[in-house]
């Protein structure tokens, strides 16, 4: 199966349309939906026939998706541009899984950090580890950005029904407002700061950590700092130089990418919030999906199928963006998390061979929870000029058992299903005209307004359905997306595990700091940058 053949198939399927595919196959849902326990992936509302799926599976074999997956699980250095293994799967493994990096077993080291985290989290939760004055810790402030922030933030919201530990806050932005607004909410005597940074050099995190340090030292004295800080990093020497003790430092390894690190010690704020047992259940959910990814035949393998559908939309059908719409308010930060996971991984234009990729690569990923999105941007999804494949994510059951809340869940589910149905079916001009006439409009008015009320339909969506958002189900969902991004990267032929594209801006910011501070002239800059520097100086004078 060649790329050209698949692209021709993609174009043909678009021409045929999803409605026609349903008409031709009344059992389309049975043929194009897939289950792993209670987790269901419905691809039937995509412009994709069963034959197209077979062709995609054949292409995945040609590209060697399964062989590449096995190389990842075997600890091979598949992150070639950084010469590293990619083993976030080892973070949620059990002893018998036997993961190795460079031939060296990693299970013991992973378990030992998990146990140290558990002891620390339990101590904070039961008050046996207290602040410098002996007061119990009531608030945790995680200081981190990107992968050292987005995962724990998302997870703390997602698993809020299990949150019985101290309150959690997250400060990421270099904008002083973020730290200032957070510090207003907490009492230094009862606050623990977690400085989370894989490299321990990220300017935002280091600047915020210094501000937090001054907050504690100013209120409680320099000697109190140690009792109010802990750190998570791979750079243990830098943590120690910052002044955080070894007993309060939780490490991880260079074979864990930042955006794949929520399962590592980066998950410490989550563990403190929900407790070590629930955190283990979160890891177990991811492990369950890892095992499914590793062993299920490709035709039943959810991450492979989701990856193929994503690639189909992006490359074979040329849709440049992807909307993630969880109909689950507690997944409100999932779209932001997936933006980093997907766009930092697959936003590349050079392939593993060092040449420009022959196709488009990662799409723009965006989204908001439903039903809120319906009242904001769904207009464009239904009637805009661009087609945006939508990924609906929804749980059948809520945590809330109060009978008076039952109606909320029923309406949530009805709305979710209605949106994918509307995108697929649309409404013809004739139907729009008839509706207007029935509503009492004159034939002239009906004629005039009907085009505005026509919905083209044939707009693709994917639905992911699960029972309930437990720690296990949530871990499984996040791992599903991790592996989906991996599968797409193999189809694009790129390395999903580096992120050189973030470097240039960082370098330029370092160079611009003295210009903003007025100690260096902006004259060597382009006229826009120099002009903006001058305008800022004027506004600040
Ligand atoms: O954990 P660190 O090293 O502070 O990095 C934070 C984030 O910055 C990035 O390197 C991008 O600048 C991300 O990949 C990473 O998650």
XYZ file of C-alpha atoms and ligand atoms in Angstrom:
557
model
C 0.000 0.000 0.000
C 1.572 3.285 -1.091
C 1.097 6.798 0.149
C -0.348 7.873 -3.214
C -2.889 5.081 -3.147
C -3.991 6.040 0.342
C -4.274 9.704 -0.542
C -6.435 8.777 -3.533
C -8.596 6.645 -1.243
C -8.913 9.525 1.232
C -10.089 11.890 -1.492
C -12.554 9.320 -2.811
C -14.011 8.716 0.669
C -14.520 12.469 1.052
C -16.407 12.500 -2.235
C -18.545 9.541 -1.216
C -19.398 11.132 2.123
C -20.205 9.683 5.514
C -23.985 9.629 5.051
C -23.620 7.514 1.942
C -21.293 5.154 3.775
C -23.955 4.678 6.475
C -26.613 4.141 3.823
C -24.490 1.489 2.122
C -23.739 -0.366 5.353
C -26.478 -0.390 7.980
C -24.131 -2.210 10.382
C -21.423 0.376 10.027
C -21.157 0.968 13.773
C -20.583 -2.745 14.390
C -17.910 -2.783 11.696
C -16.092 0.392 12.692
C -16.310 0.597 16.461
C -13.788 -1.125 18.684
C -13.670 -2.000 22.360
C -11.118 -2.629 25.026
C -13.163 -3.538 28.108
C -15.497 -0.583 28.730
C -13.441 1.749 26.512
C -15.096 2.130 23.132
C -13.660 3.830 20.054
C -16.202 4.696 17.387
C -14.713 5.482 13.971
C -17.951 4.934 12.085
C -18.673 8.668 11.779
C -15.438 9.235 9.810
C -15.253 9.318 6.015
C -13.589 5.921 6.057
C -14.816 2.604 4.661
C -13.895 -0.826 5.965
C -11.690 -1.259 2.896
C -10.006 2.062 3.641
C -9.268 0.837 7.141
C -7.771 -2.353 5.753
C -5.623 -0.233 3.437
C -4.497 1.896 6.384
C -3.605 -1.204 8.360
C -1.582 -2.456 5.403
C 0.226 0.900 5.252
C 0.977 0.707 8.979
C 2.622 -2.666 8.312
C 4.640 -1.229 5.432
C 5.854 1.611 7.638
C 6.674 -0.818 10.459
C 4.508 0.722 13.169
C 4.458 -2.460 15.245
C 8.193 -3.020 14.923
C 8.825 0.580 16.033
C 6.452 0.094 18.967
C 8.385 -3.018 19.986
C 11.642 -1.078 19.752
C 10.220 1.529 22.134
C 9.081 -1.115 24.630
C 12.488 -2.812 24.331
C 14.250 0.369 25.426
C 16.015 1.014 22.099
C 17.263 4.561 21.591
C 14.422 5.530 19.287
C 14.803 9.213 20.208
C 17.650 9.413 17.720
C 18.267 13.152 17.734
C 18.829 13.087 21.495
C 20.239 9.536 21.524
C 17.831 8.385 24.224
C 15.489 5.523 24.963
C 11.800 6.342 25.362
C 10.488 4.458 28.346
C 7.645 6.324 30.001
C 5.856 2.947 29.796
C 8.320 1.687 32.441
C 6.981 4.266 34.904
C 3.672 2.426 35.170
C 5.035 -1.108 34.891
C 5.014 -3.901 37.437
C 8.185 -5.723 38.480
C 7.467 -8.664 36.162
C 7.301 -6.404 33.085
C 11.105 -6.221 33.117
C 11.780 -2.962 31.269
C 15.385 -2.183 30.431
C 17.158 0.941 29.205
C 20.414 0.126 27.410
C 20.155 -3.406 28.735
C 19.931 -2.227 32.351
C 16.738 -3.043 34.292
C 14.908 0.100 35.396
C 12.066 -1.396 37.447
C 13.799 -1.227 40.806
C 14.773 2.424 40.434
C 11.232 3.347 39.354
C 9.705 1.478 42.291
C 12.126 3.025 44.741
C 11.168 6.582 43.671
C 7.480 5.651 43.816
C 7.942 4.393 47.338
C 9.836 7.513 48.403
C 7.073 9.650 46.875
C 4.442 7.573 48.695
C 6.180 7.986 52.050
C 6.479 11.711 51.519
C 2.911 12.115 50.213
C 1.502 10.086 53.111
C 3.526 12.147 55.594
C 2.152 15.390 54.162
C -1.381 13.975 54.064
C -1.369 12.687 57.657
C 0.502 15.701 59.041
C 3.602 13.784 60.172
C 5.613 15.893 57.731
C 4.775 19.462 58.709
C 5.953 23.000 58.002
C 8.784 24.746 59.892
C 6.441 25.940 62.662
C 5.014 22.452 63.134
C 1.757 23.427 61.390
C 0.134 20.910 59.085
C 0.525 21.498 55.350
C -2.810 22.596 53.885
C -1.698 23.843 50.453
C 0.660 22.504 47.807
C 1.983 24.868 45.143
C 3.529 23.087 42.163
C 5.982 25.300 40.292
C 6.645 23.918 36.816
C 5.764 24.530 33.185
C 4.956 22.464 30.088
C 5.263 18.781 30.909
C 6.095 19.650 34.513
C 2.726 21.351 34.883
C 0.106 20.350 32.313
C -0.173 16.686 33.334
C -0.550 17.247 37.090
C -2.947 20.199 36.535
C -5.117 18.165 34.200
C -5.053 15.113 36.468
C -5.838 17.024 39.657
C -9.001 18.366 38.018
C -9.891 15.064 36.360
C -9.633 13.137 39.605
C -11.155 15.730 41.922
C -13.701 13.232 43.330
C -10.689 11.392 44.804
C -9.009 14.529 46.139
C -8.871 14.230 49.922
C -5.400 15.678 50.563
C -4.203 19.295 50.822
C -5.404 21.866 48.285
C -3.296 22.021 45.122
C -2.250 25.119 43.174
C -0.146 25.298 40.039
C 2.085 28.186 39.022
C 3.627 27.969 35.578
C 3.743 31.338 33.837
C 6.689 33.720 34.120
C 4.030 36.435 34.366
C 4.370 37.568 37.992
C 0.585 37.740 38.181
C 0.420 33.958 38.282
C 2.632 33.681 41.341
C 1.219 36.809 43.016
C -2.381 35.623 42.642
C -1.470 32.205 44.055
C 0.513 33.538 46.999
C -2.530 35.588 48.008
C -4.403 32.323 48.567
C -1.914 30.576 50.820
C -0.364 30.891 54.267
C 3.428 30.445 54.229
C 3.352 28.409 57.454
C 1.094 25.754 55.898
C 2.332 25.727 52.298
C 4.651 23.299 50.541
C 6.220 24.301 47.214
C 7.184 21.592 44.748
C 9.765 22.806 42.245
C 9.198 20.542 39.251
C 11.595 20.759 36.343
C 13.195 17.963 34.388
C 16.211 20.100 33.541
C 16.065 22.479 36.528
C 17.136 25.273 34.187
C 13.793 26.446 32.785
C 13.747 30.191 33.308
C 10.053 30.408 34.224
C 10.315 27.712 36.883
C 13.603 28.940 38.322
C 12.342 32.535 38.526
C 9.071 31.454 40.148
C 10.942 29.185 42.563
C 13.174 32.057 43.684
C 10.102 34.238 44.274
C 8.485 31.459 46.319
C 11.705 31.064 48.276
C 11.672 34.765 49.164
C 8.002 34.412 50.197
C 8.879 31.667 52.710
C 12.155 33.215 53.914
C 10.484 36.618 54.301
C 7.626 35.230 56.386
C 9.284 32.431 58.347
C 13.024 33.100 58.103
C 15.745 31.573 55.942
C 15.988 28.475 58.143
C 12.369 27.573 57.334
C 12.971 27.216 53.599
C 13.960 23.539 53.738
C 10.692 22.467 55.358
C 8.597 24.232 52.722
C 10.245 23.038 49.538
C 10.772 19.808 47.706
C 11.892 19.148 44.146
C 11.305 16.850 41.222
C 14.006 16.684 38.561
C 16.483 14.603 36.599
C 19.206 17.169 37.399
C 19.926 16.261 41.034
C 23.099 18.384 41.228
C 21.168 21.511 40.247
C 18.461 20.788 42.839
C 21.079 20.498 45.527
C 22.684 23.776 44.382
C 19.248 25.414 44.806
C 19.319 24.247 48.437
C 16.721 21.498 48.472
C 17.763 18.461 50.496
C 18.284 15.002 49.047
C 15.518 13.553 51.222
C 13.074 15.955 49.570
C 14.228 15.423 46.013
C 12.457 12.956 43.753
C 14.285 11.983 40.615
C 13.432 10.630 37.222
C 15.423 9.762 34.118
C 16.397 11.150 30.743
C 14.387 8.390 29.052
C 11.216 10.164 30.232
C 10.216 13.062 27.983
C 8.758 16.083 29.788
C 5.351 15.695 28.131
C 5.319 11.998 29.063
C 6.286 12.544 32.693
C 3.027 12.777 34.649
C 3.563 9.118 35.651
C 6.935 9.913 37.222
C 7.715 11.988 40.300
C 6.258 14.895 38.298
C 2.946 13.379 39.458
C 3.834 14.141 43.113
C 1.215 16.911 43.565
C -1.399 14.507 42.236
C -0.246 11.765 44.585
C -0.423 14.149 47.550
C -3.922 15.190 46.463
C -5.473 11.767 45.830
C -3.202 9.492 47.870
C -0.665 6.846 46.823
C -3.283 4.139 46.292
C -5.329 6.137 43.811
C -2.105 7.252 42.119
C -1.179 3.580 41.637
C -4.620 2.967 40.126
C -3.916 5.813 37.679
C -0.614 4.112 36.756
C -2.366 0.752 36.450
C -4.844 2.190 33.970
C -1.960 3.352 31.788
C -0.240 -0.028 32.129
C -3.424 -1.767 31.049
C -3.447 0.314 27.879
C 0.298 -0.277 27.347
C -0.276 -4.013 27.422
C -3.184 -3.674 25.027
C -1.052 -1.546 22.673
C 1.793 -4.054 22.873
C -0.224 -7.207 22.301
C -3.600 -6.614 20.622
C -3.749 -7.345 16.881
C -3.569 -4.116 14.886
C -7.209 -4.417 13.751
C -8.357 -4.374 17.400
C -5.641 -2.146 18.786
C -7.157 1.133 19.974
C -4.036 3.356 19.814
C -3.157 2.003 16.372
C -6.711 2.563 15.122
C -6.934 6.042 16.654
C -3.527 6.900 15.173
C -4.561 5.648 11.749
C -7.785 7.670 11.894
C -5.828 10.774 12.913
C -3.341 10.286 10.066
C -6.215 9.651 7.639
C -7.810 12.967 8.582
C -4.544 14.889 8.472
C -2.722 13.409 5.481
C -5.206 11.508 3.335
C -8.006 14.054 3.747
C -5.957 17.167 4.420
C -7.777 18.504 7.499
C -5.271 20.776 9.244
C -6.753 20.796 12.737
C -8.325 18.472 15.257
C -10.803 19.467 17.977
C -10.785 17.606 21.285
C -14.152 17.995 22.983
C -14.540 16.141 26.262
C -18.144 15.941 27.415
C -16.776 15.622 30.897
C -16.152 18.883 32.737
C -13.371 17.275 34.760
C -11.424 16.788 31.518
C -11.410 20.554 31.002
C -7.607 20.656 30.786
C -7.258 17.582 28.587
C -7.227 19.665 25.369
C -4.382 21.831 26.736
C -2.480 18.720 27.805
C -2.977 17.130 24.395
C -1.796 20.310 22.712
C 1.628 19.788 24.222
C 1.587 16.009 23.859
C 0.598 16.111 20.215
C 1.987 19.388 18.891
C 5.355 19.267 20.685
C 5.729 15.633 19.585
C 4.492 15.784 16.014
C 4.947 19.434 15.032
C 8.009 18.613 12.889
C 8.840 19.011 9.215
C 12.011 16.938 9.031
C 11.815 13.154 8.986
C 13.980 10.533 10.674
C 16.031 10.456 7.470
C 16.913 14.149 7.888
C 14.877 15.150 4.851
C 11.743 17.248 4.615
C 8.735 15.011 5.288
C 6.825 14.021 2.136
C 3.469 14.792 3.792
C 1.903 17.147 6.283
C 2.585 16.183 9.898
C 0.818 16.927 13.195
C -2.429 18.899 13.081
C -3.303 21.919 15.202
C -4.955 20.506 18.318
C -7.476 22.545 20.227
C -10.679 22.213 22.172
C -12.852 22.895 25.171
C -15.349 20.815 27.070
C -18.852 20.284 25.773
C -21.495 21.454 26.199
C -19.724 24.831 26.641
C -18.071 24.630 23.226
C -21.478 24.241 21.590
C -22.306 27.778 22.669
C -19.005 29.179 21.463
C -17.273 27.700 18.407
C -19.511 24.877 17.232
C -21.060 27.251 14.702
C -17.828 26.999 12.719
C -17.638 23.232 13.167
C -21.099 22.843 11.632
C -21.168 25.560 8.989
C -17.645 26.982 8.602
C -15.633 26.587 5.413
C -12.982 24.341 7.010
C -13.731 20.815 8.051
C -12.443 20.049 11.545
C -12.523 16.408 12.652
C -13.875 16.366 16.198
C -12.966 13.895 18.920
C -15.792 13.506 21.431
C -14.758 11.995 24.764
C -17.500 11.015 27.179
C -18.186 8.853 30.228
C -21.500 7.015 30.553
C -21.657 7.424 34.325
C -20.925 10.358 36.599
C -19.496 10.240 40.114
C -22.503 12.143 41.364
C -25.163 9.710 42.494
C -27.760 12.260 43.690
C -31.018 11.506 41.842
C -31.554 15.202 41.131
C -28.311 15.235 39.130
C -29.332 12.331 36.887
C -30.899 14.740 34.422
C -27.552 16.534 34.014
C -25.807 13.382 32.847
C -28.695 12.438 30.569
C -28.584 15.860 28.937
C -24.794 15.754 28.671
C -24.914 12.425 26.851
C -27.810 13.497 24.641
C -25.904 16.631 23.626
C -22.709 14.749 22.881
C -24.444 12.241 20.647
C -26.562 14.960 19.035
C -23.468 16.900 18.007
C -21.772 14.002 16.257
C -25.069 13.090 14.622
C -25.610 16.665 13.434
C -22.072 16.920 12.065
C -22.543 13.704 10.138
C -26.135 14.055 8.939
C -26.453 17.797 8.447
C -29.677 19.272 7.100
C -30.458 19.626 3.395
C -31.691 22.817 1.754
C -35.022 21.135 1.147
C -35.362 20.156 4.811
C -34.462 23.680 5.875
C -37.079 25.132 3.505
C -39.777 22.780 4.759
C -39.016 23.591 8.394
C -39.328 27.301 7.697
C -42.646 26.861 5.901
C -43.929 24.734 8.782
C -42.881 27.486 11.183
C -45.147 29.880 9.260
C -42.611 31.708 7.063
C -43.746 32.818 3.626
C -42.361 30.891 0.619
C -40.207 33.940 -0.296
C -38.779 34.164 3.203
C -38.215 30.408 3.317
C -36.350 30.612 0.018
C -34.157 33.432 1.285
C -33.333 32.027 4.716
C -33.021 28.309 3.898
C -29.382 28.491 2.624
C -28.347 29.950 6.001
C -30.026 27.045 7.767
C -28.564 24.332 5.594
C -25.895 22.095 7.190
C -23.627 20.320 4.740
C -23.189 17.303 7.036
C -20.572 14.671 6.158
C -18.328 16.198 8.821
C -16.205 13.575 10.567
C -16.006 12.813 14.250
C -14.571 10.137 16.493
C -16.212 9.184 19.792
C -14.432 7.698 22.779
C -16.797 6.334 25.414
C -15.963 4.862 28.809
C -17.864 3.873 31.912
C -16.696 6.437 34.484
C -13.671 8.680 34.990
C -11.921 6.691 37.728
C -8.132 6.962 38.249
C -7.764 3.711 36.266
C -9.976 4.911 33.380
C -8.235 8.272 33.313
C -4.751 6.705 33.206
C -5.901 4.472 30.375
C -7.276 7.422 28.421
C -4.068 9.477 28.714
C -1.937 6.466 27.715
C -4.220 5.884 24.733
C -3.470 9.388 23.479
C 0.264 9.014 24.164
C 0.407 5.901 22.004
C -1.825 7.440 19.358
C 0.676 10.286 18.996
C 3.437 7.670 18.708
C 1.571 5.777 15.977
C 1.001 8.966 13.983
C 4.686 9.889 14.328
C 5.658 6.552 12.754
C 3.261 7.202 9.875
C 4.717 10.693 9.417
C 8.238 9.236 9.672
C 9.364 11.686 12.371
C 10.924 11.567 15.835
C 8.125 12.372 18.302
C 10.465 12.706 21.247
C 12.594 15.797 20.711
C 11.445 19.434 20.764
C 14.173 21.543 19.187
C 11.527 23.925 17.893
C 11.112 25.505 21.320
C 14.759 26.541 21.549
C 15.080 29.522 19.212
C 12.509 31.624 21.067
C 14.240 30.843 24.378
C 17.619 31.959 22.978
C 16.168 35.172 21.592
C 14.386 35.933 24.896
C 17.697 35.636 26.736
C 19.249 38.066 24.254
C 16.326 40.462 24.496
C 16.281 40.697 28.290
C 19.045 43.357 28.505
C 17.348 45.223 25.649
C 14.048 45.300 27.580
C 15.954 46.318 30.715
C 17.517 49.175 28.798
C 21.133 48.114 29.262
C 21.577 47.194 25.599
C 20.484 49.031 22.484
C 17.756 47.501 20.298
C 19.362 48.923 17.189
C 20.691 45.682 15.726
C 17.158 44.237 15.826
C 14.619 44.254 13.012
C 12.502 47.398 12.885
C 9.423 45.734 14.344
C 11.250 44.385 17.390
C 13.147 47.661 17.869
C 9.907 49.622 17.465
C 8.101 47.500 20.017
C 11.009 47.822 22.474
C 10.829 51.605 22.098
C 7.047 51.621 22.583
C 7.382 49.486 25.728
C 10.065 51.822 27.082
C 7.789 54.798 26.459
C 4.853 53.135 28.257
C 7.051 52.210 31.204
C 8.701 55.606 31.627
O 10.668 20.290 33.048
P 11.476 21.388 32.427
O 12.869 20.956 32.139
O 11.427 22.613 33.277
O 10.840 21.724 31.027
C 9.532 22.211 30.904
C 9.033 22.122 29.497
O 9.841 22.881 28.650
C 9.997 22.227 27.396
O 11.301 21.767 27.313
C 9.687 23.139 26.259
O 10.350 24.357 26.383
C 9.015 21.077 27.449
O 9.346 20.041 26.609
C 9.042 20.744 28.892
O 7.941 19.969 29.265
